[in-house]
Coordinates of C-alpha atoms in Angstrom, one line a residue:
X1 CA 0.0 0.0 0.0
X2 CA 1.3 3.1 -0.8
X3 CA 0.1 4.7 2.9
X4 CA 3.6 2.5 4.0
X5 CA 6.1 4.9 2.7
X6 CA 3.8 7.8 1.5
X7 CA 1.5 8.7 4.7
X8 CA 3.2 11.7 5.6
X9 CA 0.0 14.0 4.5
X10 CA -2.8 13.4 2.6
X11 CA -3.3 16.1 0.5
X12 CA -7.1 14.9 -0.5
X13 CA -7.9 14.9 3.3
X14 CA -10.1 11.7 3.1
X15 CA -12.4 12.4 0.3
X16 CA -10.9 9.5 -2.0
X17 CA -10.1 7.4 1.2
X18 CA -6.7 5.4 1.1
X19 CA -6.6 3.8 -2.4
X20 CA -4.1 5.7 -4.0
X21 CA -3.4 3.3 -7.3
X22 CA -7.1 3.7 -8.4
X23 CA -6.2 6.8 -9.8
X24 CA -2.5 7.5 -9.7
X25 CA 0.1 5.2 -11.0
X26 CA 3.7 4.0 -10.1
X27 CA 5.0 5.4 -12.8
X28 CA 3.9 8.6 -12.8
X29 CA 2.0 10.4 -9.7
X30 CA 0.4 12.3 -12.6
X31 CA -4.0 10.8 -12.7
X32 CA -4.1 10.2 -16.4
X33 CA -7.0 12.1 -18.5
X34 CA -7.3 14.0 -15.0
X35 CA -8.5 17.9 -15.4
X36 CA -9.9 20.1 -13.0
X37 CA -13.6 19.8 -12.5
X38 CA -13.4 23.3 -14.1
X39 CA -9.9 25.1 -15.0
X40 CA -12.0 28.6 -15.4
X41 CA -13.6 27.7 -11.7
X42 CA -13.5 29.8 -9.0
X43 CA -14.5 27.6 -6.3
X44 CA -11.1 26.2 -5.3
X45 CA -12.1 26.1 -1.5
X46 CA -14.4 23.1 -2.5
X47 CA -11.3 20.9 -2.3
X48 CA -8.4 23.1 -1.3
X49 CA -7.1 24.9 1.4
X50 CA -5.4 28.3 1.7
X51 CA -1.4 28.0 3.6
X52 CA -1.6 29.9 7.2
X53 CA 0.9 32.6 5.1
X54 CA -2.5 33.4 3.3
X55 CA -3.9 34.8 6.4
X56 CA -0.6 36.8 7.3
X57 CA 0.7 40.7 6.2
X58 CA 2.7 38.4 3.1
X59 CA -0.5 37.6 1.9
X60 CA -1.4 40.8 1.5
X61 CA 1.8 42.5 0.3
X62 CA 2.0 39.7 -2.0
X63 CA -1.5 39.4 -3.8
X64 CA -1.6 43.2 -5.1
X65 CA 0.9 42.7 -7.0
X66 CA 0.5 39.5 -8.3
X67 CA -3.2 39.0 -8.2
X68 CA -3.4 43.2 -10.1
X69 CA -6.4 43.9 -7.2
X70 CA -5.9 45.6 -4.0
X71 CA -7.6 43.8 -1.1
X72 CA -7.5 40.0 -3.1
X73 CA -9.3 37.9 -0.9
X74 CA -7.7 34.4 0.3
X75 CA -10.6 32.7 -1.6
X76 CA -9.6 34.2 -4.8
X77 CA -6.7 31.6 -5.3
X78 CA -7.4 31.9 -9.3
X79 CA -5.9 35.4 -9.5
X80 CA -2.3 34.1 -8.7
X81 CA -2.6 30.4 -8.7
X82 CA -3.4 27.8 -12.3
X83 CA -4.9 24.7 -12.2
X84 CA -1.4 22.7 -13.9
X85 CA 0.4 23.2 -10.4
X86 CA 0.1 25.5 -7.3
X87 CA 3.2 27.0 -7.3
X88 CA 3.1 28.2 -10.9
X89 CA 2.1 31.9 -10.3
X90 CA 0.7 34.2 -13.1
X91 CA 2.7 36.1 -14.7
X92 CA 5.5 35.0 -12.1
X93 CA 6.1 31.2 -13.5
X94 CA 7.5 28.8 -10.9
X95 CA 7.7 29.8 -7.5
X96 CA 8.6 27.7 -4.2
X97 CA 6.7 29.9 -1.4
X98 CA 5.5 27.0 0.3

């Protein structure tokens, strides 16, 4: 079971319960045919969570910038954050924050 070696956090927090292989693979932890129940969604809370940094003063130096509004709410991941991966940042590109 992968839960031997790979338990450290489960970044689904339960909603799939503990069959990993039924949807990712040994070969690559990429789900195949896998999108985004919407990539134009804005309802990312559904399934994700914001960092505690999303509730601190970086937040907010942070998001006006990057997000191009001025009090960008924590729920708005969309304005900074793409579906592909979380740490690719518009119109930043790859960013380890995290």
């Amino acid at each position: 079971a992968c839960a031997t070696c790979h338990s450290n956090r489960d970044p689904h927090r339960g909603l799939f319960g503990d069959g990993c292989g039924s949807c990712h693979g040994v070969v690559s932890w990429a789900v195949a045919g896998f999108r985004h129940p919407s990539p134009g969604s804005t309802d990312c809370a559904q399934c994700h969570q914001a960092p505690p940094s999303h509730y601190m003063m970086h937040f907010e130096m942070v998001s006006e910038k990057v997000a191009g509004q001025e009090h960008a709410n924590v729920e708005q991941c969309y304005l900074c954050h793409q579906t592909d991966a979380w740490n690719n940042i518009r119109g930043v590109g790859w960013y380890k924050h995290h």
